[in-house]
PDB file of C-alpha atoms in Angstrom:
ATOM      1  CA  MET A   1     -65.542   3.685  11.592  1.00 49.00           C
ATOM      2  CA  LEU A   2     -65.872   6.548   9.122  1.00 53.00           C
ATOM      3  CA  ASP A   3     -62.960   6.681   6.687  1.00 62.00           C
ATOM      4  CA  VAL A   4     -62.090  10.258   5.733  1.00 70.00           C
ATOM      5  CA  ASN A   5     -59.259  11.286   3.440  1.00 81.00           C
ATOM      6  CA  PHE A   6     -57.579  14.671   3.617  1.00 86.00           C
ATOM      7  CA  SER A   7     -55.648  16.680   1.036  1.00 90.00           C
ATOM      8  CA  PHE A   8     -53.337  19.672   1.382  1.00 93.00           C
ATOM      9  CA  PHE A   9     -53.801  22.881  -0.606  1.00 94.00           C
ATOM     10  CA  ASP A  10     -52.464  26.409  -0.799  1.00 94.00           C
ATOM     11  CA  PRO A  11     -54.808  28.952   0.822  1.00 95.00           C
ATOM     12  CA  GLN A  12     -57.349  30.087  -1.776  1.00 94.00           C
ATOM     13  CA  PRO A  13     -59.602  33.185  -1.975  1.00 95.00           C
ATOM     14  CA  GLN A  14     -62.683  31.015  -1.412  1.00 95.00           C
ATOM     15  CA  ASP A  15     -61.166  29.954   1.936  1.00 96.00           C
ATOM     16  CA  TYR A  16     -61.495  33.468   3.351  1.00 97.00           C
ATOM     17  CA  HIS A  17     -64.373  32.946   5.775  1.00 96.00           C
ATOM     18  CA  SER A  18     -63.139  29.570   7.041  1.00 96.00           C
ATOM     19  CA  ILE A  19     -59.614  30.850   7.651  1.00 97.00           C
ATOM     20  CA  LYS A  20     -60.965  33.933   9.403  1.00 96.00           C
ATOM     21  CA  LEU A  21     -63.059  31.683  11.668  1.00 96.00           C
ATOM     22  CA  LEU A  22     -60.013  29.530  12.470  1.00 96.00           C
ATOM     23  CA  LEU A  23     -57.987  32.641  13.336  1.00 96.00           C
ATOM     24  CA  SER A  24     -60.841  33.830  15.531  1.00 94.00           C
ATOM     25  CA  GLN A  25     -60.758  30.480  17.310  1.00 92.00           C
ATOM     26  CA  LEU A  26     -56.983  30.695  17.710  1.00 94.00           C
ATOM     27  CA  LEU A  27     -57.186  34.141  19.295  1.00 92.00           C
ATOM     28  CA  GLY A  28     -60.157  33.305  21.497  1.00 86.00           C
ATOM     29  CA  HIS A  29     -63.567  34.047  19.987  1.00 80.00           C
ATOM     30  CA  VAL A  30     -64.354  36.662  22.631  1.00 74.00           C
ATOM     31  CA  ASP A  31     -61.086  38.581  22.262  1.00 76.00           C
ATOM     32  CA  ALA A  32     -61.316  38.409  18.478  1.00 78.00           C
ATOM     33  CA  ALA A  33     -64.785  39.960  18.621  1.00 75.00           C
ATOM     34  CA  THR A  34     -63.826  42.982  20.742  1.00 73.00           C
ATOM     35  CA  GLY A  35     -62.898  45.095  17.730  1.00 76.00           C
ATOM     36  CA  ASP A  36     -59.284  45.556  18.830  1.00 82.00           C
ATOM     37  CA  LEU A  37     -58.107  43.020  16.246  1.00 91.00           C
ATOM     38  CA  ASP A  38     -58.544  43.226  12.477  1.00 94.00           C
ATOM     39  CA  LEU A  39     -58.902  39.543  11.618  1.00 95.00           C
ATOM     40  CA  ALA A  40     -60.206  40.418   8.169  1.00 96.00           C
ATOM     41  CA  GLY A  41     -56.924  42.176   7.426  1.00 97.00           C
ATOM     42  CA  VAL A  42     -54.852  39.316   8.840  1.00 97.00           C
ATOM     43  CA  THR A  43     -56.828  36.816   6.744  1.00 98.00           C
ATOM     44  CA  ASP A  44     -56.262  38.907   3.621  1.00 98.00           C
ATOM     45  CA  LEU A  45     -52.528  38.826   4.299  1.00 98.00           C
ATOM     46  CA  VAL A  46     -52.574  35.038   4.733  1.00 98.00           C
ATOM     47  CA  LEU A  47     -54.284  34.706   1.347  1.00 97.00           C
ATOM     48  CA  GLU A  48     -51.887  37.146  -0.333  1.00 96.00           C
ATOM     49  CA  GLN A  49     -48.892  34.940   0.485  1.00 93.00           C
ATOM     50  CA  LYS A  50     -48.415  32.787  -2.586  1.00 87.00           C
ATOM     51  CA  LEU A  51     -45.332  30.868  -1.489  1.00 91.00           C
ATOM     52  CA  VAL A  52     -46.005  29.922   2.127  1.00 96.00           C
ATOM     53  CA  GLY A  53     -48.907  28.277   3.927  1.00 97.00           C
ATOM     54  CA  SER A  54     -51.278  25.346   3.553  1.00 96.00           C
ATOM     55  CA  THR A  55     -54.808  24.238   4.347  1.00 96.00           C
ATOM     56  CA  VAL A  56     -56.358  20.815   4.843  1.00 94.00           C
ATOM     57  CA  LYS A  57     -59.629  19.784   3.206  1.00 92.00           C
ATOM     58  CA  THR A  58     -61.581  16.557   2.882  1.00 84.00           C
ATOM     59  CA  ASP A  59     -60.844  14.523  -0.226  1.00 71.00           C
ATOM     60  CA  SER A  60     -63.295  12.136  -1.885  1.00 59.00           C
ATOM     61  CA  GLY A  61     -60.413  10.624  -3.829  1.00 57.00           C
ATOM     62  CA  GLU A  62     -62.035  11.397  -7.173  1.00 60.00           C
ATOM     63  CA  ASP A  63     -61.524  15.057  -8.040  1.00 58.00           C
ATOM     64  CA  ASP A  64     -58.812  17.329  -6.632  1.00 58.00           C
ATOM     65  CA  ASP A  65     -60.529  20.402  -8.073  1.00 60.00           C
ATOM     66  CA  LYS A  66     -63.740  19.555  -6.235  1.00 60.00           C
ATOM     67  CA  ALA A  67     -61.808  18.988  -3.005  1.00 58.00           C
ATOM     68  CA  ASN A  68     -60.065  22.333  -3.438  1.00 68.00           C
ATOM     69  CA  GLU A  69     -63.454  24.050  -3.586  1.00 72.00           C
ATOM     70  CA  GLY A  70     -64.373  22.735  -0.142  1.00 81.00           C
ATOM     71  CA  ASP A  71     -63.907  24.428   3.218  1.00 89.00           C
ATOM     72  CA  PRO A  72     -60.528  24.120   4.969  1.00 93.00           C
ATOM     73  CA  TYR A  73     -60.552  22.334   8.319  1.00 94.00           C
ATOM     74  CA  ALA A  74     -57.009  23.363   9.246  1.00 96.00           C
ATOM     75  CA  VAL A  75     -54.536  26.083   8.356  1.00 97.00           C
ATOM     76  CA  LEU A  76     -50.806  26.607   8.934  1.00 98.00           C
ATOM     77  CA  THR A  77     -48.808  29.608   7.798  1.00 98.00           C
ATOM     78  CA  VAL A  78     -46.174  32.145   8.890  1.00 98.00           C
ATOM     79  CA  LEU A  79     -46.341  35.934   8.718  1.00 98.00           C
ATOM     80  CA  ASN A  80     -43.227  38.114   8.857  1.00 98.00           C
ATOM     81  CA  LEU A  81     -44.085  40.553  11.652  1.00 98.00           C
ATOM     82  CA  ASN A  82     -41.180  42.888  10.880  1.00 97.00           C
ATOM     83  CA  VAL A  83     -42.087  43.252   7.216  1.00 96.00           C
ATOM     84  CA  HIS A  84     -45.806  43.734   7.845  1.00 97.00           C
ATOM     85  CA  LYS A  85     -45.740  45.610  11.165  1.00 96.00           C
ATOM     86  CA  ASP A  86     -46.811  48.907   9.573  1.00 96.00           C
ATOM     87  CA  LYS A  87     -49.967  47.369   8.138  1.00 97.00           C
ATOM     88  CA  PRO A  88     -52.908  48.234  10.428  1.00 96.00           C
ATOM     89  CA  ALA A  89     -54.006  44.614  10.876  1.00 97.00           C
ATOM     90  CA  ILE A  90     -50.542  43.439  11.944  1.00 98.00           C
ATOM     91  CA  SER A  91     -49.824  46.571  13.962  1.00 97.00           C
ATOM     92  CA  SER A  92     -52.946  45.976  16.075  1.00 96.00           C
ATOM     93  CA  LEU A  93     -52.101  42.281  16.405  1.00 97.00           C
ATOM     94  CA  ILE A  94     -48.560  43.067  17.603  1.00 97.00           C
ATOM     95  CA  LYS A  95     -49.939  45.602  20.077  1.00 96.00           C
ATOM     96  CA  TYR A  96     -52.368  42.978  21.385  1.00 95.00           C
ATOM     97  CA  LEU A  97     -49.695  40.282  21.769  1.00 96.00           C
ATOM     98  CA  LEU A  98     -47.233  42.620  23.492  1.00 97.00           C
ATOM     99  CA  SER A  99     -49.981  43.702  25.890  1.00 95.00           C
ATOM    100  CA  LYS A 100     -50.283  40.072  26.977  1.00 96.00           C
ATOM    101  CA  LEU A 101     -46.600  40.135  27.969  1.00 97.00           C
ATOM    102  CA  ASP A 102     -46.954  43.301  30.035  1.00 92.00           C
ATOM    103  CA  SER A 103     -46.358  41.775  33.464  1.00 92.00           C
ATOM    104  CA  PRO A 104     -43.318  41.219  35.708  1.00 93.00           C
ATOM    105  CA  ALA A 105     -43.392  37.485  34.999  1.00 93.00           C
ATOM    106  CA  SER A 106     -43.074  38.039  31.250  1.00 96.00           C
ATOM    107  CA  SER A 107     -40.943  41.201  31.200  1.00 97.00           C
ATOM    108  CA  ALA A 108     -37.895  39.472  29.688  1.00 98.00           C
ATOM    109  CA  PHE A 109     -40.070  37.936  26.958  1.00 98.00           C
ATOM    110  CA  HIS A 110     -41.614  41.353  26.265  1.00 98.00           C
ATOM    111  CA  ALA A 111     -38.196  43.017  26.046  1.00 98.00           C
ATOM    112  CA  GLN A 112     -36.787  40.382  23.697  1.00 97.00           C
ATOM    113  CA  LEU A 113     -39.785  40.390  21.365  1.00 98.00           C
ATOM    114  CA  SER A 114     -39.943  44.191  21.304  1.00 97.00           C
ATOM    115  CA  ALA A 115     -36.247  44.395  20.426  1.00 96.00           C
ATOM    116  CA  LEU A 116     -36.586  41.826  17.635  1.00 96.00           C
ATOM    117  CA  LEU A 117     -39.527  43.693  16.132  1.00 97.00           C
ATOM    118  CA  GLN A 118     -37.372  46.820  15.851  1.00 94.00           C
ATOM    119  CA  ASN A 119     -34.914  45.108  13.517  1.00 91.00           C
ATOM    120  CA  PRO A 120     -34.776  46.734  10.065  1.00 85.00           C
ATOM    121  CA  VAL A 121     -36.285  45.413   6.843  1.00 84.00           C
ATOM    122  CA  GLY A 122     -35.612  45.902   3.151  1.00 72.00           C
ATOM    123  CA  GLU A 123     -32.409  47.525   1.945  1.00 63.00           C
ATOM    124  CA  GLU A 124     -31.563  48.694   5.445  1.00 61.00           C
ATOM    125  CA  ALA A 125     -31.374  45.068   6.523  1.00 58.00           C
ATOM    126  CA  GLU A 126     -29.151  43.915   3.663  1.00 60.00           C
ATOM    127  CA  ALA A 127     -25.960  45.030   5.404  1.00 46.00           C
ATOM    128  CA  LYS A 128     -26.485  42.411   8.068  1.00 53.00           C
ATOM    129  CA  LYS A 129     -28.366  39.174   8.415  1.00 65.00           C
ATOM    130  CA  GLN A 130     -32.058  39.816   8.836  1.00 73.00           C
ATOM    131  CA  GLN A 131     -33.312  39.143  12.344  1.00 86.00           C
ATOM    132  CA  HIS A 132     -37.043  38.936  11.790  1.00 96.00           C
ATOM    133  CA  VAL A 133     -39.866  37.303  13.741  1.00 98.00           C
ATOM    134  CA  GLY A 134     -42.200  34.888  11.994  1.00 98.00           C
ATOM    135  CA  LEU A 135     -45.648  34.533  13.570  1.00 99.00           C
ATOM    136  CA  VAL A 136     -46.788  30.924  13.209  1.00 99.00           C
ATOM    137  CA  LEU A 137     -50.561  30.663  12.815  1.00 98.00           C
ATOM    138  CA  SER A 138     -51.751  27.087  13.247  1.00 97.00           C
ATOM    139  CA  GLU A 139     -55.320  26.082  13.997  1.00 97.00           C
ATOM    140  CA  ARG A 140     -57.783  23.358  13.115  1.00 95.00           C
ATOM    141  CA  MET A 141     -61.396  22.429  13.622  1.00 92.00           C
ATOM    142  CA  VAL A 142     -62.599  20.348  16.541  1.00 83.00           C
ATOM    143  CA  ASN A 143     -61.712  16.645  16.346  1.00 83.00           C
ATOM    144  CA  MET A 144     -59.361  16.992  13.374  1.00 89.00           C
ATOM    145  CA  PRO A 145     -56.762  14.204  13.633  1.00 89.00           C
ATOM    146  CA  THR A 146     -53.402  15.278  14.995  1.00 91.00           C
ATOM    147  CA  GLN A 147     -51.670  13.168  12.339  1.00 91.00           C
ATOM    148  CA  ILE A 148     -52.198  15.944   9.777  1.00 93.00           C
ATOM    149  CA  VAL A 149     -49.844  18.240  11.699  1.00 95.00           C
ATOM    150  CA  PRO A 150     -46.364  16.757  10.993  1.00 95.00           C
ATOM    151  CA  PRO A 151     -46.772  16.804   7.191  1.00 95.00           C
ATOM    152  CA  MET A 152     -48.079  20.381   7.361  1.00 96.00           C
ATOM    153  CA  TYR A 153     -44.949  21.452   9.227  1.00 97.00           C
ATOM    154  CA  ARG A 154     -42.700  19.549   6.807  1.00 96.00           C
ATOM    155  CA  MET A 155     -44.321  21.383   3.914  1.00 97.00           C
ATOM    156  CA  LEU A 156     -43.942  24.699   5.721  1.00 98.00           C
ATOM    157  CA  GLN A 157     -40.245  24.033   6.293  1.00 98.00           C
ATOM    158  CA  GLU A 158     -39.748  23.310   2.585  1.00 97.00           C
ATOM    159  CA  GLU A 159     -41.765  26.348   1.515  1.00 97.00           C
ATOM    160  CA  LEU A 160     -39.744  28.649   3.745  1.00 97.00           C
ATOM    161  CA  GLN A 161     -36.503  27.233   2.366  1.00 96.00           C
ATOM    162  CA  TRP A 162     -37.649  27.760  -1.225  1.00 96.00           C
ATOM    163  CA  ALA A 163     -38.897  31.268  -0.433  1.00 95.00           C
ATOM    164  CA  VAL A 164     -35.524  32.273   1.030  1.00 93.00           C
ATOM    165  CA  GLU A 165     -33.769  30.857  -2.031  1.00 93.00           C
ATOM    166  CA  ASP A 166     -36.030  33.080  -4.141  1.00 92.00           C
ATOM    167  CA  LYS A 167     -34.951  36.133  -2.083  1.00 89.00           C
ATOM    168  CA  GLU A 168     -38.373  36.468  -0.464  1.00 92.00           C
ATOM    169  CA  PRO A 169     -38.606  38.024   3.042  1.00 91.00           C
ATOM    170  CA  TYR A 170     -38.709  34.877   5.132  1.00 94.00           C
ATOM    171  CA  ASN A 171     -35.331  35.110   6.873  1.00 92.00           C
ATOM    172  CA  PHE A 172     -36.187  34.592  10.522  1.00 95.00           C
ATOM    173  CA  SER A 173     -34.136  34.598  13.681  1.00 96.00           C
ATOM    174  CA  HIS A 174     -37.155  33.528  15.752  1.00 98.00           C
ATOM    175  CA  LEU A 175     -40.602  32.027  15.342  1.00 99.00           C
ATOM    176  CA  LEU A 176     -43.460  33.175  17.571  1.00 99.00           C
ATOM    177  CA  PHE A 177     -46.001  30.399  18.111  1.00 99.00           C
ATOM    178  CA  LEU A 178     -49.503  31.394  19.146  1.00 97.00           C
ATOM    179  CA  SER A 179     -51.651  28.682  20.713  1.00 96.00           C
ATOM    180  CA  ARG A 180     -54.504  28.028  23.114  1.00 93.00           C
ATOM    181  CA  VAL A 181     -54.598  26.161  26.416  1.00 92.00           C
ATOM    182  CA  PHE A 182     -57.221  25.383  29.042  1.00 87.00           C
ATOM    183  CA  LEU A 183     -57.235  24.920  32.798  1.00 84.00           C
ATOM    184  CA  SER A 184     -58.422  21.819  34.615  1.00 76.00           C
ATOM    185  CA  SER A 185     -57.885  20.504  38.125  1.00 69.00           C
ATOM    186  CA  THR A 186     -55.778  17.438  38.799  1.00 63.00           C
ATOM    187  CA  ALA A 187     -58.676  15.857  40.661  1.00 64.00           C
ATOM    188  CA  ALA A 188     -60.931  16.242  37.631  1.00 60.00           C
ATOM    189  CA  LEU A 189     -58.462  14.476  35.376  1.00 55.00           C
ATOM    190  CA  GLU A 190     -57.821  11.678  37.863  1.00 59.00           C
ATOM    191  CA  ASP A 191     -61.543  11.086  38.232  1.00 59.00           C
ATOM    192  CA  ASP A 192     -62.101  11.019  34.469  1.00 54.00           C
ATOM    193  CA  PRO A 193     -59.035  11.724  32.285  1.00 49.00           C
ATOM    194  CA  ASN A 194     -61.265  12.449  29.279  1.00 53.00           C
ATOM    195  CA  ALA A 195     -63.781  14.703  30.992  1.00 53.00           C
ATOM    196  CA  ALA A 196     -61.767  17.919  30.963  1.00 51.00           C
ATOM    197  CA  LEU A 197     -60.740  17.350  27.361  1.00 54.00           C
ATOM    198  CA  GLU A 198     -64.350  16.688  26.387  1.00 56.00           C
ATOM    199  CA  GLN A 199     -65.334  19.914  28.114  1.00 52.00           C
ATOM    200  CA  ALA A 200     -62.542  21.743  26.331  1.00 54.00           C
ATOM    201  CA  ILE A 201     -63.670  20.376  22.960  1.00 53.00           C
ATOM    202  CA  VAL A 202     -67.168  21.685  23.556  1.00 46.00           C
ATOM    203  CA  ALA A 203     -65.796  25.060  24.625  1.00 45.00           C
ATOM    204  CA  GLU A 204     -63.495  25.030  21.596  1.00 47.00           C
ATOM    205  CA  ALA A 205     -66.522  24.611  19.352  1.00 43.00           C
ATOM    206  CA  GLY A 206     -67.506  28.141  20.371  1.00 40.00           C
ATOM    207  CA  LEU A 207     -70.067  29.342  17.870  1.00 35.00           C
ATOM    208  CA  ARG A 208     -70.789  25.733  16.914  1.00 34.00           C
ATOM    209  CA  SER A 209     -71.582  24.689  20.491  1.00 33.00           C
ATOM    210  CA  SER A 210     -75.264  24.251  19.682  1.00 30.00           C
ATOM    211  CA  GLN A 211     -74.302  21.311  17.477  1.00 32.00           C
ATOM    212  CA  VAL A 212     -72.362  19.538  20.241  1.00 30.00           C
ATOM    213  CA  ALA A 213     -73.874  17.972  23.325  1.00 32.00           C
ATOM    214  CA  ALA A 214     -72.412  19.684  26.371  1.00 31.00           C
ATOM    215  CA  PRO A 215     -71.044  17.236  28.956  1.00 32.00           C
ATOM    216  CA  LYS A 216     -72.670  17.292  32.323  1.00 35.00           C
ATOM    217  CA  LYS A 217     -70.696  18.783  35.155  1.00 36.00           C
ATOM    218  CA  LYS A 218     -69.255  15.852  36.983  1.00 37.00           C
ATOM    219  CA  LYS A 219     -69.005  15.418  40.708  1.00 40.00           C
ATOM    220  CA  GLN A 220     -65.656  15.600  42.427  1.00 42.00           C
ATOM    221  CA  ARG A 221     -64.281  12.178  43.236  1.00 41.00           C
ATOM    222  CA  LYS A 222     -64.662  11.079  46.799  1.00 45.00           C
ATOM    223  CA  GLY A 223     -61.611  11.737  48.898  1.00 50.00           C
ATOM    224  CA  ALA A 224     -60.298  14.573  46.739  1.00 48.00           C
ATOM    225  CA  THR A 225     -58.676  17.185  48.932  1.00 54.00           C
ATOM    226  CA  LYS A 226     -59.454  20.882  48.638  1.00 50.00           C
ATOM    227  CA  ASP A 227     -55.996  21.481  47.192  1.00 52.00           C
ATOM    228  CA  GLU A 228     -56.629  18.841  44.531  1.00 49.00           C
ATOM    229  CA  ARG A 229     -59.988  20.380  43.677  1.00 48.00           C
ATOM    230  CA  ASP A 230     -58.547  23.884  43.488  1.00 54.00           C
ATOM    231  CA  ASP A 231     -55.217  23.000  41.841  1.00 67.00           C
ATOM    232  CA  GLU A 232     -55.941  23.873  38.226  1.00 73.00           C
ATOM    233  CA  LYS A 233     -53.149  23.178  35.771  1.00 83.00           C
ATOM    234  CA  VAL A 234     -52.517  24.216  32.192  1.00 86.00           C
ATOM    235  CA  TRP A 235     -53.306  21.677  29.471  1.00 86.00           C
ATOM    236  CA  MET A 236     -52.668  21.961  25.742  1.00 88.00           C
ATOM    237  CA  TYR A 237     -55.451  21.772  23.202  1.00 89.00           C
ATOM    238  CA  HIS A 238     -53.023  20.413  20.621  1.00 92.00           C
ATOM    239  CA  PRO A 239     -50.375  17.768  21.454  1.00 91.00           C
ATOM    240  CA  GLU A 240     -47.787  19.345  19.163  1.00 95.00           C
ATOM    241  CA  ASP A 241     -47.721  22.487  21.316  1.00 95.00           C
ATOM    242  CA  GLU A 242     -46.378  20.453  24.219  1.00 94.00           C
ATOM    243  CA  PHE A 243     -43.493  19.394  21.984  1.00 96.00           C
ATOM    244  CA  ILE A 244     -42.861  22.858  20.549  1.00 97.00           C
ATOM    245  CA  GLN A 245     -42.596  24.449  23.996  1.00 96.00           C
ATOM    246  CA  LYS A 246     -39.587  22.241  24.767  1.00 96.00           C
ATOM    247  CA  PHE A 247     -37.615  24.391  22.308  1.00 98.00           C
ATOM    248  CA  ALA A 248     -38.965  27.751  23.443  1.00 98.00           C
ATOM    249  CA  GLU A 249     -36.567  30.460  24.573  1.00 98.00           C
ATOM    250  CA  TYR A 250     -39.547  32.123  26.238  1.00 98.00           C
ATOM    251  CA  LYS A 251     -43.124  31.008  26.840  1.00 97.00           C
ATOM    252  CA  HIS A 252     -46.037  32.671  28.559  1.00 97.00           C
ATOM    253  CA  VAL A 253     -49.669  31.753  29.242  1.00 95.00           C
ATOM    254  CA  TYR A 254     -51.921  34.799  29.287  1.00 94.00           C
ATOM    255  CA  ASN A 255     -55.499  35.608  30.170  1.00 91.00           C
ATOM    256  CA  TYR A 256     -57.869  36.629  27.441  1.00 89.00           C
ATOM    257  CA  THR A 257     -59.065  40.199  27.734  1.00 83.00           C
ATOM    258  CA  ARG A 258     -62.514  38.804  28.362  1.00 71.00           C
ATOM    259  CA  SER A 259     -62.695  35.342  29.902  1.00 60.00           C
ATOM    260  CA  ARG A 260     -64.386  32.521  28.005  1.00 52.00           C
ATOM    261  CA  ARG A 261     -65.906  31.484  31.319  1.00 51.00           C
ATOM    262  CA  GLN A 262     -67.932  34.646  31.492  1.00 43.00           C
ATOM    263  CA  GLY A 263     -70.677  35.508  29.027  1.00 42.00           C
ATOM    264  CA  GLN A 264     -72.243  38.849  28.217  1.00 42.00           C
ATOM    265  CA  ASP A 265     -74.593  38.573  31.184  1.00 40.00           C
ATOM    266  CA  GLY A 266     -71.775  37.754  33.587  1.00 39.00           C
ATOM    267  CA  ALA A 267     -73.003  34.205  34.183  1.00 37.00           C
ATOM    268  CA  GLY A 268     -70.506  31.377  34.133  1.00 35.00           C
ATOM    269  CA  ASP A 269     -70.886  28.881  31.305  1.00 34.00           C
ATOM    270  CA  ASP A 270     -71.676  25.219  31.828  1.00 33.00           C
ATOM    271  CA  PHE A 271     -68.425  23.848  30.480  1.00 47.00           C
ATOM    272  CA  GLY A 272     -66.213  24.592  33.468  1.00 53.00           C
ATOM    273  CA  VAL A 273     -63.256  25.249  31.170  1.00 70.00           C
ATOM    274  CA  GLU A 274     -61.165  28.394  31.375  1.00 81.00           C
ATOM    275  CA  GLN A 275     -59.402  29.034  28.097  1.00 87.00           C
ATOM    276  CA  ARG A 276     -56.203  31.026  27.838  1.00 92.00           C
ATOM    277  CA  GLY A 277     -53.704  31.962  25.184  1.00 94.00           C
ATOM    278  CA  GLN A 278     -50.054  30.971  25.025  1.00 97.00           C
ATOM    279  CA  LEU A 279     -47.060  32.535  23.293  1.00 98.00           C
ATOM    280  CA  MET A 280     -43.824  30.632  22.643  1.00 98.00           C
ATOM    281  CA  LEU A 281     -40.693  32.218  21.154  1.00 99.00           C
ATOM    282  CA  VAL A 282     -38.533  29.591  19.454  1.00 99.00           C
ATOM    283  CA  PRO A 283     -35.127  30.331  17.873  1.00 98.00           C
ATOM    284  CA  TRP A 284     -35.146  29.649  14.150  1.00 97.00           C
ATOM    285  CA  ALA A 285     -32.097  27.408  14.621  1.00 97.00           C
ATOM    286  CA  LYS A 286     -34.360  24.976  16.506  1.00 98.00           C
ATOM    287  CA  PHE A 287     -37.108  24.776  13.872  1.00 98.00           C
ATOM    288  CA  ALA A 288     -35.566  21.911  11.911  1.00 97.00           C
ATOM    289  CA  GLU A 289     -35.351  19.912  15.133  1.00 97.00           C
ATOM    290  CA  VAL A 290     -38.979  20.728  15.922  1.00 98.00           C
ATOM    291  CA  VAL A 291     -40.118  19.463  12.528  1.00 97.00           C
ATOM    292  CA  ALA A 292     -37.909  16.364  12.646  1.00 96.00           C
ATOM    293  CA  GLY A 293     -39.163  15.241  16.051  1.00 96.00           C
ATOM    294  CA  MET A 294     -42.809  16.210  15.753  1.00 94.00           C
ATOM    295  CA  GLU A 295     -44.051  13.077  14.003  1.00 89.00           C
ATOM    296  CA  ASP A 296     -42.677  10.720  16.661  1.00 91.00           C
ATOM    297  CA  PHE A 297     -44.001  12.912  19.466  1.00 91.00           C
ATOM    298  CA  VAL A 298     -47.466  13.273  17.955  1.00 86.00           C
ATOM    299  CA  GLY A 299     -47.596   9.546  17.226  1.00 76.00           C
ATOM    300  CA  ALA A 300     -46.802   8.740  20.852  1.00 64.00           C
ATOM    301  CA  ALA A 301     -49.282  11.337  22.119  1.00 61.00           C
ATOM    302  CA  VAL A 302     -52.239   9.901  20.205  1.00 57.00           C
ATOM    303  CA  ALA A 303     -51.328   6.221  20.567  1.00 55.00           C
TER     304      ALA A 303
END
């Protein structure tokens, strides 16, 4: 077994391209490439935040400076959408996210988020408690161990507390979690519980798919009914998202503007995995409980 150590660092300027790639993965490579989103601008904003956010890099155990120069394999940070909503990169991102809530099923979510984003900032907000939305951006490379997640969230909780004590604009009433999910039929999972996840991992690799052997399409198990074959359910890429959604005031799974199942030529890919995005709105009052319970949940999920 290969023994790999990981270290945690603040986002650094040299992390720009890796963080941008992780954000592209988080938003669905296809949607991120349409030109409607300014991921370069979002990445710049992540790097400009000096008090909040962390990355994970491999550590040889000999030289922290050398480890810091490496590429990040995971990132976690929070952006204040109210404070930054007039910046073009965040304005386009907000427009994109709200468009994914523009359906009867998510109308209440859309109304609540829209109202929260209208809350004032700066001196205008001093007269009352700030009611801002923090967008949680959390993503990691394929096959990164889930065990890195709880300490990242503990650090984020501490950083946010210190930032508020320093009068920085991180007073939130809600946190908006952005994540990815995939669809797989019940019959597929019963036949081979790991097959759909393996397919999802390959699909998750996206631009790196040439370096990963694509799993063969498997046959449906004998005796599977049509309903079982057709009954696709939503599965989380990351175990912690299943825990976070328990605290969500609203949650919604949305289709990407352009499906990951369909390439430029209109042909279906060989992975058989349909990726979608998910938004979860969690009251800030629940965040401490999320952080406190995440380690036990993640430990049970990967055991």
